[in-house]
mmCIF file of C-alpha atoms and ligand atoms in Angstrom:
data_model
loop_
_atom_site.group_PDB
_atom_site.id
_atom_site.type_symbol
_atom_site.label_atom_id
_atom_site.label_comp_id
_atom_site.label_asym_id
_atom_site.label_seq_id
_atom_site.Cartn_x
_atom_site.Cartn_y
_atom_site.Cartn_z
ATOM 1 C CA MET A 66 14.559 -21.587 7.181
ATOM 2 C CA ILE A 67 14.608 -25.375 7.138
ATOM 3 C CA VAL A 68 17.101 -27.238 4.949
ATOM 4 C CA VAL A 69 16.272 -30.876 4.239
ATOM 5 C CA MET A 70 19.300 -32.888 3.085
ATOM 6 C CA ARG A 71 19.044 -35.705 0.542
ATOM 7 C CA LYS A 72 18.671 -39.233 1.926
ATOM 8 C CA ASN A 73 22.141 -40.371 0.945
ATOM 9 C CA SER A 74 24.036 -37.286 2.088
ATOM 10 C CA LYS A 75 27.242 -37.828 4.027
ATOM 11 C CA GLU A 76 28.862 -36.145 7.007
ATOM 12 C CA GLN A 77 31.047 -33.964 4.725
ATOM 13 C CA ASP A 78 27.960 -32.833 2.746
ATOM 14 C CA VAL A 79 26.259 -31.662 5.915
ATOM 15 C CA GLU A 80 29.471 -29.891 6.967
ATOM 16 C CA ARG A 81 29.730 -28.124 3.596
ATOM 17 C CA VAL A 82 26.136 -26.864 3.907
ATOM 18 C CA ARG A 83 26.794 -25.768 7.497
ATOM 19 C CA GLU A 84 29.789 -23.734 6.288
ATOM 20 C CA ARG A 85 27.726 -22.045 3.575
ATOM 21 C CA ILE A 86 25.119 -21.127 6.195
ATOM 22 C CA GLU A 87 27.735 -19.744 8.568
ATOM 23 C CA ASP A 88 29.474 -17.823 5.767
ATOM 24 C CA MET A 89 26.277 -15.835 5.391
ATOM 25 C CA GLY A 90 26.379 -14.946 9.085
ATOM 26 C CA LEU A 91 23.564 -17.356 9.987
ATOM 27 C CA LYS A 92 23.461 -20.202 12.510
ATOM 28 C CA ALA A 93 22.877 -23.875 11.681
ATOM 29 C CA HIS A 94 21.106 -26.312 14.019
ATOM 30 C CA ILE A 95 21.653 -29.840 12.774
ATOM 31 C CA SER A 96 19.224 -32.674 13.543
ATOM 32 C CA LYS A 97 20.171 -36.101 12.344
ATOM 33 C CA GLY A 98 17.184 -38.383 11.787
ATOM 34 C CA SER A 99 17.283 -42.087 10.968
ATOM 35 C CA GLU A 100 16.735 -41.317 7.270
ATOM 36 C CA ARG A 101 17.636 -37.708 6.703
ATOM 37 C CA THR A 102 19.437 -34.784 8.217
ATOM 38 C CA VAL A 103 17.476 -31.568 8.662
ATOM 39 C CA ILE A 104 19.173 -28.241 9.332
ATOM 40 C CA GLY A 105 17.333 -25.394 11.009
ATOM 41 C CA VAL A 106 18.763 -22.023 10.001
ATOM 42 C CA VAL A 107 18.300 -19.036 12.292
ATOM 43 C CA GLY A 108 19.548 -15.477 12.514
ATOM 44 C CA ASN A 109 19.312 -12.403 10.320
ATOM 45 C CA LEU A 110 21.570 -11.522 7.426
ATOM 46 C CA ASP A 111 23.979 -8.692 8.187
ATOM 47 C CA ARG A 112 23.089 -5.420 6.476
ATOM 48 C CA ASP A 113 25.926 -5.827 3.938
ATOM 49 C CA LYS A 114 24.643 -9.301 3.047
ATOM 50 C CA LEU A 115 20.963 -8.384 2.586
ATOM 51 C CA SER A 116 21.235 -8.889 -1.156
ATOM 52 C CA LEU A 117 21.957 -12.581 -0.625
ATOM 53 C CA ASP A 118 19.131 -15.045 -1.081
ATOM 54 C CA PRO A 119 19.929 -17.902 1.323
ATOM 55 C CA VAL A 120 17.084 -20.080 0.022
ATOM 56 C CA ALA A 121 18.394 -19.870 -3.541
ATOM 57 C CA ILE A 122 22.040 -20.305 -2.477
ATOM 58 C CA LEU A 123 21.412 -23.383 -0.338
ATOM 59 C CA SER A 124 19.045 -24.924 -2.902
ATOM 60 C CA THR A 125 21.929 -25.125 -5.373
ATOM 61 C CA ASP A 126 23.912 -27.557 -3.187
ATOM 62 C CA LYS A 127 23.828 -31.011 -4.730
ATOM 63 C CA SER A 128 23.088 -32.645 -1.368
ATOM 64 C CA VAL A 129 20.196 -30.398 -0.478
ATOM 65 C CA ASP A 130 16.770 -31.806 -1.268
ATOM 66 C CA ARG A 131 14.503 -28.873 -0.289
ATOM 67 C CA VAL A 132 14.680 -25.541 1.469
ATOM 68 C CA TYR A 133 11.649 -24.084 3.251
ATOM 69 C CA PRO A 134 11.715 -20.407 4.120
ATOM 70 C CA VAL A 135 9.966 -19.704 7.419
ATOM 71 C CA THR A 136 10.620 -16.000 7.722
ATOM 72 C CA LYS A 137 9.074 -13.359 5.487
ATOM 73 C CA PRO A 138 10.937 -11.722 2.601
ATOM 74 C CA TYR A 139 9.642 -8.358 3.806
ATOM 75 C CA LYS A 140 11.473 -7.453 6.978
ATOM 76 C CA LEU A 141 10.834 -3.843 7.961
ATOM 77 C CA ALA A 142 7.177 -4.070 6.941
ATOM 78 C CA SER A 143 6.479 -7.323 8.766
ATOM 79 C CA ARG A 144 4.708 -7.830 12.071
ATOM 80 C CA GLU A 145 7.489 -10.251 12.935
ATOM 81 C CA ASN A 146 9.816 -7.274 12.993
ATOM 82 C CA ARG A 147 7.470 -4.866 14.790
ATOM 83 C CA GLU A 148 4.423 -5.993 16.702
ATOM 84 C CA LYS A 149 2.916 -2.597 17.445
ATOM 85 C CA ASP A 150 0.777 -0.848 14.828
ATOM 86 C CA THR A 151 2.528 1.969 13.015
ATOM 87 C CA ILE A 152 0.715 5.269 13.309
ATOM 88 C CA VAL A 153 1.429 7.645 10.450
ATOM 89 C CA LYS A 154 1.074 11.290 11.426
ATOM 90 C CA VAL A 155 0.426 13.870 8.742
ATOM 91 C CA LYS A 156 0.284 17.296 10.354
ATOM 92 C CA ASP A 157 -2.592 16.872 12.865
ATOM 93 C CA VAL A 158 -4.073 13.819 11.179
ATOM 94 C CA VAL A 159 -3.290 10.301 12.313
ATOM 95 C CA VAL A 160 -3.633 7.150 10.235
ATOM 96 C CA GLY A 161 -3.592 3.764 11.962
ATOM 97 C CA GLY A 162 -3.613 2.681 15.600
ATOM 98 C CA GLY A 163 -7.374 2.302 16.066
ATOM 99 C CA ASN A 164 -8.436 5.479 14.243
ATOM 100 C CA PHE A 165 -10.645 5.475 11.165
ATOM 101 C CA THR A 166 -9.379 8.182 8.825
ATOM 102 C CA ILE A 167 -11.246 9.355 5.751
ATOM 103 C CA ILE A 168 -9.345 10.810 2.817
ATOM 104 C CA ALA A 169 -11.751 12.224 0.249
ATOM 105 C CA GLY A 170 -11.769 14.401 -2.824
ATOM 106 C CA PRO A 171 -12.138 14.246 -6.569
ATOM 107 C CA CYS A 172 -10.368 11.883 -8.924
ATOM 108 C CA SER A 173 -8.671 14.762 -10.755
ATOM 109 C CA VAL A 174 -8.088 18.371 -9.866
ATOM 110 C CA GLU A 175 -10.040 20.224 -12.582
ATOM 111 C CA ASN A 176 -10.566 23.834 -11.584
ATOM 112 C CA ARG A 177 -10.747 26.227 -8.650
ATOM 113 C CA GLN A 178 -14.491 26.060 -8.078
ATOM 114 C CA GLN A 179 -14.487 22.267 -8.160
ATOM 115 C CA MET A 180 -11.720 22.055 -5.578
ATOM 116 C CA ILE A 181 -13.101 24.675 -3.186
ATOM 117 C CA GLU A 182 -16.676 23.385 -3.295
ATOM 118 C CA THR A 183 -15.634 19.780 -2.922
ATOM 119 C CA ALA A 184 -13.122 20.434 -0.143
ATOM 120 C CA THR A 185 -15.491 22.593 1.932
ATOM 121 C CA GLY A 186 -18.297 20.039 1.440
ATOM 122 C CA ILE A 187 -16.317 16.994 2.565
ATOM 123 C CA LYS A 188 -14.687 18.875 5.428
ATOM 124 C CA LYS A 189 -18.130 19.163 7.061
ATOM 125 C CA CYS A 190 -18.509 15.370 6.931
ATOM 126 C CA SER A 191 -15.448 13.957 8.678
ATOM 127 C CA ALA A 192 -12.916 14.051 5.841
ATOM 128 C CA LYS A 193 -9.468 14.530 7.343
ATOM 129 C CA MET A 194 -7.308 14.763 4.222
ATOM 130 C CA LEU A 195 -7.965 16.036 0.718
ATOM 131 C CA ARG A 196 -7.172 13.871 -2.292
ATOM 132 C CA GLY A 197 -6.966 14.910 -5.953
ATOM 133 C CA GLY A 198 -4.770 13.988 -8.875
ATOM 134 C CA ALA A 199 -2.746 16.557 -10.789
ATOM 135 C CA PHE A 200 -0.741 13.916 -12.673
ATOM 136 C CA LYS A 201 -3.197 11.292 -13.850
ATOM 137 C CA PRO A 202 -2.355 7.728 -14.933
ATOM 138 C CA ARG A 203 -4.982 7.385 -17.686
ATOM 139 C CA THR A 204 -5.416 4.264 -19.762
ATOM 140 C CA SER A 205 -5.707 6.381 -22.904
ATOM 141 C CA PRO A 206 -3.169 9.046 -23.876
ATOM 142 C CA TYR A 207 -6.032 11.003 -25.475
ATOM 143 C CA THR A 208 -7.987 11.558 -22.252
ATOM 144 C CA PHE A 209 -7.391 14.255 -19.608
ATOM 145 C CA GLN A 210 -3.883 13.857 -18.202
ATOM 146 C CA GLY A 211 -4.131 16.233 -15.238
ATOM 147 C CA LEU A 212 -3.315 19.909 -14.739
ATOM 148 C CA GLY A 213 0.223 19.311 -13.452
ATOM 149 C CA GLU A 214 1.618 22.071 -11.237
ATOM 150 C CA GLU A 215 -1.428 24.251 -11.876
ATOM 151 C CA GLY A 216 -3.517 21.488 -10.291
ATOM 152 C CA LEU A 217 -1.166 21.241 -7.316
ATOM 153 C CA LYS A 218 -1.630 24.979 -6.701
ATOM 154 C CA LEU A 219 -5.415 24.571 -6.685
ATOM 155 C CA LEU A 220 -5.096 21.649 -4.282
ATOM 156 C CA LYS A 221 -2.953 23.796 -1.999
ATOM 157 C CA GLU A 222 -5.472 26.608 -2.002
ATOM 158 C CA ALA A 223 -8.336 24.257 -1.098
ATOM 159 C CA SER A 224 -6.184 22.530 1.498
ATOM 160 C CA LYS A 225 -5.297 25.819 3.209
ATOM 161 C CA LEU A 226 -8.894 26.929 3.230
ATOM 162 C CA THR A 227 -10.131 23.710 4.839
ATOM 163 C CA ASP A 228 -7.041 22.840 6.868
ATOM 164 C CA MET A 229 -6.748 19.366 5.367
ATOM 165 C CA PRO A 230 -3.406 17.873 4.304
ATOM 166 C CA ILE A 231 -2.992 16.946 0.630
ATOM 167 C CA VAL A 232 -2.744 13.426 -0.787
ATOM 168 C CA THR A 233 -1.726 13.432 -4.434
ATOM 169 C CA GLU A 234 -0.129 11.037 -6.883
ATOM 170 C CA VAL A 235 3.407 11.229 -8.172
ATOM 171 C CA MET A 236 3.683 9.218 -11.373
ATOM 172 C CA ASN A 237 7.092 10.018 -12.694
ATOM 173 C CA PRO A 238 10.449 10.571 -10.930
ATOM 174 C CA LYS A 239 10.902 13.754 -12.984
ATOM 175 C CA ASP A 240 7.803 15.264 -11.288
ATOM 176 C CA LEU A 241 8.841 14.386 -7.747
ATOM 177 C CA ASP A 242 10.409 17.765 -6.920
ATOM 178 C CA VAL A 243 7.356 19.730 -7.936
ATOM 179 C CA VAL A 244 4.948 17.337 -6.190
ATOM 180 C CA LEU A 245 7.062 17.578 -3.018
ATOM 181 C CA LYS A 246 6.493 21.343 -2.940
ATOM 182 C CA TYR A 247 2.723 20.849 -2.437
ATOM 183 C CA ALA A 248 1.954 17.314 -1.215
ATOM 184 C CA ASP A 249 1.717 16.137 2.370
ATOM 185 C CA VAL A 250 1.284 12.499 1.341
ATOM 186 C CA LEU A 251 2.781 11.069 -1.860
ATOM 187 C CA GLN A 252 0.430 8.621 -3.538
ATOM 188 C CA ILE A 253 1.903 5.839 -5.626
ATOM 189 C CA GLY A 254 -0.787 4.573 -7.972
ATOM 190 C CA ALA A 255 -1.722 0.995 -8.733
ATOM 191 C CA ARG A 256 0.110 1.116 -12.056
ATOM 192 C CA ASN A 257 3.361 2.216 -10.461
ATOM 193 C CA ILE A 258 3.401 -0.114 -7.472
ATOM 194 C CA GLN A 259 6.330 -2.050 -8.911
ATOM 195 C CA ASN A 260 8.183 0.954 -10.284
ATOM 196 C CA PHE A 261 11.072 0.248 -7.970
ATOM 197 C CA SER A 262 13.124 3.309 -8.853
ATOM 198 C CA LEU A 263 10.152 5.559 -8.025
ATOM 199 C CA LEU A 264 9.598 3.657 -4.775
ATOM 200 C CA LYS A 265 13.226 4.177 -3.788
ATOM 201 C CA LEU A 266 12.998 7.885 -4.521
ATOM 202 C CA VAL A 267 9.888 8.433 -2.387
ATOM 203 C CA GLY A 268 11.606 6.359 0.285
ATOM 204 C CA GLN A 269 14.295 9.038 0.436
ATOM 205 C CA THR A 270 11.806 11.818 1.173
ATOM 206 C CA ASP A 271 10.351 12.867 4.509
ATOM 207 C CA LYS A 272 6.754 12.677 3.279
ATOM 208 C CA ALA A 273 4.312 9.915 4.141
ATOM 209 C CA VAL A 274 3.720 7.551 1.222
ATOM 210 C CA LEU A 275 0.344 6.044 0.309
ATOM 211 C CA LEU A 276 0.852 2.879 -1.717
ATOM 212 C CA LYS A 277 -1.990 1.553 -3.812
ATOM 213 C CA ARG A 278 -2.029 -2.165 -4.472
ATOM 214 C CA GLY A 279 -1.567 -2.990 -8.131
ATOM 215 C CA MET A 280 -4.412 -4.689 -9.938
ATOM 216 C CA SER A 281 -2.312 -7.819 -10.414
ATOM 217 C CA THR A 282 -0.127 -7.586 -7.345
ATOM 218 C CA THR A 283 -0.171 -10.291 -4.701
ATOM 219 C CA ILE A 284 -0.166 -9.240 -1.075
ATOM 220 C CA GLN A 285 3.422 -10.430 -0.770
ATOM 221 C CA GLU A 286 4.480 -8.326 -3.763
ATOM 222 C CA PHE A 287 2.546 -5.377 -2.322
ATOM 223 C CA LEU A 288 4.463 -5.690 0.932
ATOM 224 C CA MET A 289 7.744 -5.964 -0.955
ATOM 225 C CA SER A 290 6.903 -2.592 -2.524
ATOM 226 C CA ALA A 291 6.397 -1.164 0.967
ATOM 227 C CA GLU A 292 9.752 -2.697 1.842
ATOM 228 C CA TYR A 293 11.394 -0.748 -1.004
ATOM 229 C CA VAL A 294 10.163 2.533 0.480
ATOM 230 C CA MET A 295 11.053 1.557 4.039
ATOM 231 C CA SER A 296 14.493 0.235 3.161
ATOM 232 C CA GLU A 297 15.395 3.754 2.003
ATOM 233 C CA GLY A 298 14.639 5.075 5.492
ATOM 234 C CA ASN A 299 11.002 6.177 5.184
ATOM 235 C CA GLY A 300 8.770 4.218 7.571
ATOM 236 C CA ASP A 301 5.657 6.364 7.055
ATOM 237 C CA VAL A 302 3.912 4.029 4.664
ATOM 238 C CA ILE A 303 0.130 3.675 4.321
ATOM 239 C CA LEU A 304 -1.221 0.726 2.310
ATOM 240 C CA CYS A 305 -4.368 0.959 0.212
ATOM 241 C CA GLU A 306 -6.362 -1.922 -1.262
ATOM 242 C CA ARG A 307 -8.192 -0.653 -4.363
ATOM 243 C CA GLY A 308 -9.438 -3.792 -6.018
ATOM 244 C CA ILE A 309 -7.714 -6.396 -8.104
ATOM 245 C CA ARG A 310 -8.422 -7.769 -11.529
ATOM 246 C CA THR A 311 -10.476 -10.947 -11.650
ATOM 247 C CA PHE A 312 -12.769 -12.560 -14.207
ATOM 248 C CA GLU A 313 -15.674 -10.490 -12.864
ATOM 249 C CA THR A 314 -16.775 -7.565 -15.003
ATOM 250 C CA ALA A 315 -19.807 -6.331 -13.031
ATOM 251 C CA THR A 316 -17.491 -4.041 -11.087
ATOM 252 C CA ARG A 317 -14.422 -2.210 -12.356
ATOM 253 C CA SER A 318 -12.177 -4.311 -10.103
ATOM 254 C CA THR A 319 -12.891 -6.852 -7.388
ATOM 255 C CA LEU A 320 -12.356 -5.398 -3.938
ATOM 256 C CA ASP A 321 -10.192 -7.901 -2.102
ATOM 257 C CA ILE A 322 -11.711 -7.354 1.315
ATOM 258 C CA SER A 323 -9.663 -10.251 2.674
ATOM 259 C CA ALA A 324 -6.579 -8.139 2.061
ATOM 260 C CA VAL A 325 -7.546 -6.222 5.211
ATOM 261 C CA PRO A 326 -7.272 -9.091 7.728
ATOM 262 C CA VAL A 327 -4.317 -10.600 5.848
ATOM 263 C CA LEU A 328 -2.396 -7.315 5.833
ATOM 264 C CA LYS A 329 -3.331 -6.656 9.455
ATOM 265 C CA LYS A 330 -1.753 -9.980 10.343
ATOM 266 C CA GLU A 331 1.314 -9.636 8.154
ATOM 267 C CA THR A 332 2.231 -6.008 8.715
ATOM 268 C CA HIS A 333 2.090 -3.231 11.291
ATOM 269 C CA LEU A 334 1.420 -0.621 8.596
ATOM 270 C CA PRO A 335 -2.007 1.080 8.353
ATOM 271 C CA VAL A 336 -4.406 -0.280 5.735
ATOM 272 C CA LEU A 337 -6.957 1.811 3.835
ATOM 273 C CA ILE A 338 -9.653 0.774 1.391
ATOM 274 C CA ASP A 339 -10.432 2.632 -1.822
ATOM 275 C CA PRO A 340 -14.013 1.597 -2.592
ATOM 276 C CA SER A 341 -14.288 3.960 -5.580
ATOM 277 C CA HIS A 342 -11.748 2.433 -7.969
ATOM 278 C CA ALA A 343 -12.771 -1.053 -6.839
ATOM 279 C CA ALA A 344 -16.461 -0.488 -7.596
ATOM 280 C CA GLY A 345 -16.158 1.800 -10.608
ATOM 281 C CA LYS A 346 -19.838 2.636 -10.082
ATOM 282 C CA ARG A 347 -21.135 4.953 -7.376
ATOM 283 C CA ASP A 348 -24.031 2.656 -6.437
ATOM 284 C CA TYR A 349 -21.642 0.075 -5.033
ATOM 285 C CA VAL A 350 -19.380 2.474 -3.141
ATOM 286 C CA PRO A 351 -21.467 2.624 0.089
ATOM 287 C CA ALA A 352 -21.557 -1.157 0.585
ATOM 288 C CA LEU A 353 -17.820 -1.528 -0.008
ATOM 289 C CA SER A 354 -17.104 1.364 2.362
ATOM 290 C CA LYS A 355 -19.170 -0.252 5.082
ATOM 291 C CA ALA A 356 -17.394 -3.549 4.518
ATOM 292 C CA ALA A 357 -14.074 -1.737 4.950
ATOM 293 C CA VAL A 358 -15.019 -0.410 8.386
ATOM 294 C CA ALA A 359 -16.403 -3.776 9.483
ATOM 295 C CA ALA A 360 -13.332 -5.661 8.245
ATOM 296 C CA GLY A 361 -10.973 -3.543 10.344
ATOM 297 C CA ALA A 362 -9.483 -1.121 7.827
ATOM 298 C CA ASP A 363 -7.847 2.036 9.168
ATOM 299 C CA GLY A 364 -9.706 4.321 6.819
ATOM 300 C CA LEU A 365 -10.969 5.089 3.346
ATOM 301 C CA LEU A 366 -9.644 6.816 0.272
ATOM 302 C CA ILE A 367 -12.822 7.810 -1.473
ATOM 303 C CA GLU A 368 -13.632 9.838 -4.568
ATOM 304 C CA VAL A 369 -16.059 12.719 -4.037
ATOM 305 C CA HIS A 370 -16.848 15.485 -6.526
ATOM 306 C CA TYR A 371 -19.201 18.434 -6.055
ATOM 307 C CA LYS A 372 -20.747 17.585 -9.436
ATOM 308 C CA PRO A 373 -19.758 14.061 -10.528
ATOM 309 C CA GLU A 374 -21.877 14.384 -13.663
ATOM 310 C CA ILE A 375 -19.378 16.868 -15.111
ATOM 311 C CA ALA A 376 -16.203 15.191 -13.774
ATOM 312 C CA VAL A 377 -13.484 14.829 -16.406
ATOM 313 C CA SER A 378 -12.298 11.463 -15.057
ATOM 314 C CA ASP A 379 -13.987 8.612 -13.194
ATOM 315 C CA ALA A 380 -17.377 10.338 -13.355
ATOM 316 C CA ALA A 381 -19.293 7.084 -12.836
ATOM 317 C CA GLN A 382 -17.759 6.265 -9.473
ATOM 318 C CA GLN A 383 -17.550 9.602 -7.671
ATOM 319 C CA LEU A 384 -20.103 10.404 -4.962
ATOM 320 C CA ASN A 385 -21.573 13.863 -4.717
ATOM 321 C CA ILE A 386 -21.291 15.703 -1.410
ATOM 322 C CA LYS A 387 -24.760 14.720 -0.231
ATOM 323 C CA GLU A 388 -24.213 11.028 -1.004
ATOM 324 C CA TYR A 389 -20.849 11.162 0.712
ATOM 325 C CA CYS A 390 -22.229 12.818 3.855
ATOM 326 C CA GLU A 391 -25.065 10.283 4.057
ATOM 327 C CA LEU A 392 -22.578 7.465 3.746
ATOM 328 C CA VAL A 393 -20.426 8.872 6.556
ATOM 329 C CA LYS A 394 -23.472 8.841 8.849
ATOM 330 C CA GLU A 395 -23.858 5.113 8.180
ATOM 331 C CA LEU A 396 -20.154 4.467 8.603
ATOM 332 C CA LYS A 397 -20.225 6.085 12.041
ATOM 333 C CA LYS A 398 -22.682 3.442 13.255
ATOM 334 C CA ILE A 399 -20.517 0.595 11.996
ATOM 335 C CA ALA A 400 -17.387 2.194 13.402
ATOM 336 C CA GLU A 401 -19.001 2.364 16.804
ATOM 337 C CA ALA A 402 -19.952 -1.296 16.595
ATOM 338 C CA VAL A 403 -16.305 -2.240 15.997
ATOM 339 C CA GLY A 404 -14.951 0.029 18.713
ATOM 340 C CA LYS A 405 -13.763 2.893 16.520
ATOM 341 C CA SER A 406 -15.021 6.383 16.064
ATOM 342 C CA ILE A 407 -15.313 8.712 13.106
ATOM 343 C CA ASP A 408 -15.445 12.329 14.204
HETATM 344 C C1 PEP B 168 -6.384 7.393 -8.038
HETATM 345 O O1 PEP B 168 -6.523 7.131 -6.829
HETATM 346 O O2 PEP B 168 -6.560 8.518 -8.489
HETATM 347 C C2 PEP B 168 -6.022 6.325 -8.988
HETATM 348 C C3 PEP B 168 -5.632 6.603 -10.224
HETATM 349 O O3 PEP B 168 -6.138 5.099 -8.486
HETATM 350 P P1 PEP B 168 -5.387 3.721 -8.882
HETATM 351 O O4 PEP B 168 -3.931 4.032 -8.989
HETATM 352 O O5 PEP B 168 -5.742 2.833 -7.731
HETATM 353 O O6 PEP B 168 -6.013 3.274 -10.172
HETATM 354 MN MN1 MN B 169 -9.926 8.066 -10.117
#
């Protein structure tokens, strides 16, 4: 952090600011220029002082002109803190570290046949984990809300049959215990990305957490949400860009493909793309999926249904098994071109 003192500040003003810096456990490096004094602040806040906001505290001093933060507000999630990519292991599946991992499955768990047919179909085409929502965050309270625990049981049955770990959303802290009984990865949906009490709770579990970027969440806010989970002791966080809200209405959301290189620079956590919720229409899903591989994402979270035409939620954006398998063939070529493999 750089503290720029006001032009007319005196020796005792600089000393007072130095003391405030040192009281927070940080170090002050003072440079006196011909016009102004600039103080470089280095060091990390002690754990018991993490709630302090040094930029805000120092900005209140009457002799301080400006304060520039140079370190990131997210600590555990930042590349500054850990250079090496985090690899999240879920049973035998790895996410991150040069692998391209496909998580596929329907939007909602609907019934036994749907789950078994979809899971066995995607398993043949490189899917490594099975997704499906049993608690659904629907815009309307009058539409299908998910089967709850019944849905989790169906997910489990399909997961056992195909040997694919389960990724499923937990929406409400009161459902966490039941979701924990079945899920291998806890999904936090776009609408809950800043539900900080839910983030803290999943941070206290030993399950990997898949965080979906909110539709109006900046990348910095997204990483602060990851920080909430990690600060509770759970470092197994997977990020997922799923489109943000812009003025464009041709697609359901606008896939922020630049989030991939930005996140790759800012954090060591794995980054997935969800082309389905971004596109909202199945025709656009292949192109966005290909862009994800080319841009350096660590995998996809993609909606596939054995019969999308009868899906009870997100019917327009789900691929059928054949479309999905054809897409994976294409993705393999792009993966090879960028030095990754999809097996
Ligand atoms: C989902 O993946 O099922 C979902 C509801 O997505 P999002 O939270 O990104 O809207
Ligand atoms: Mn969906």
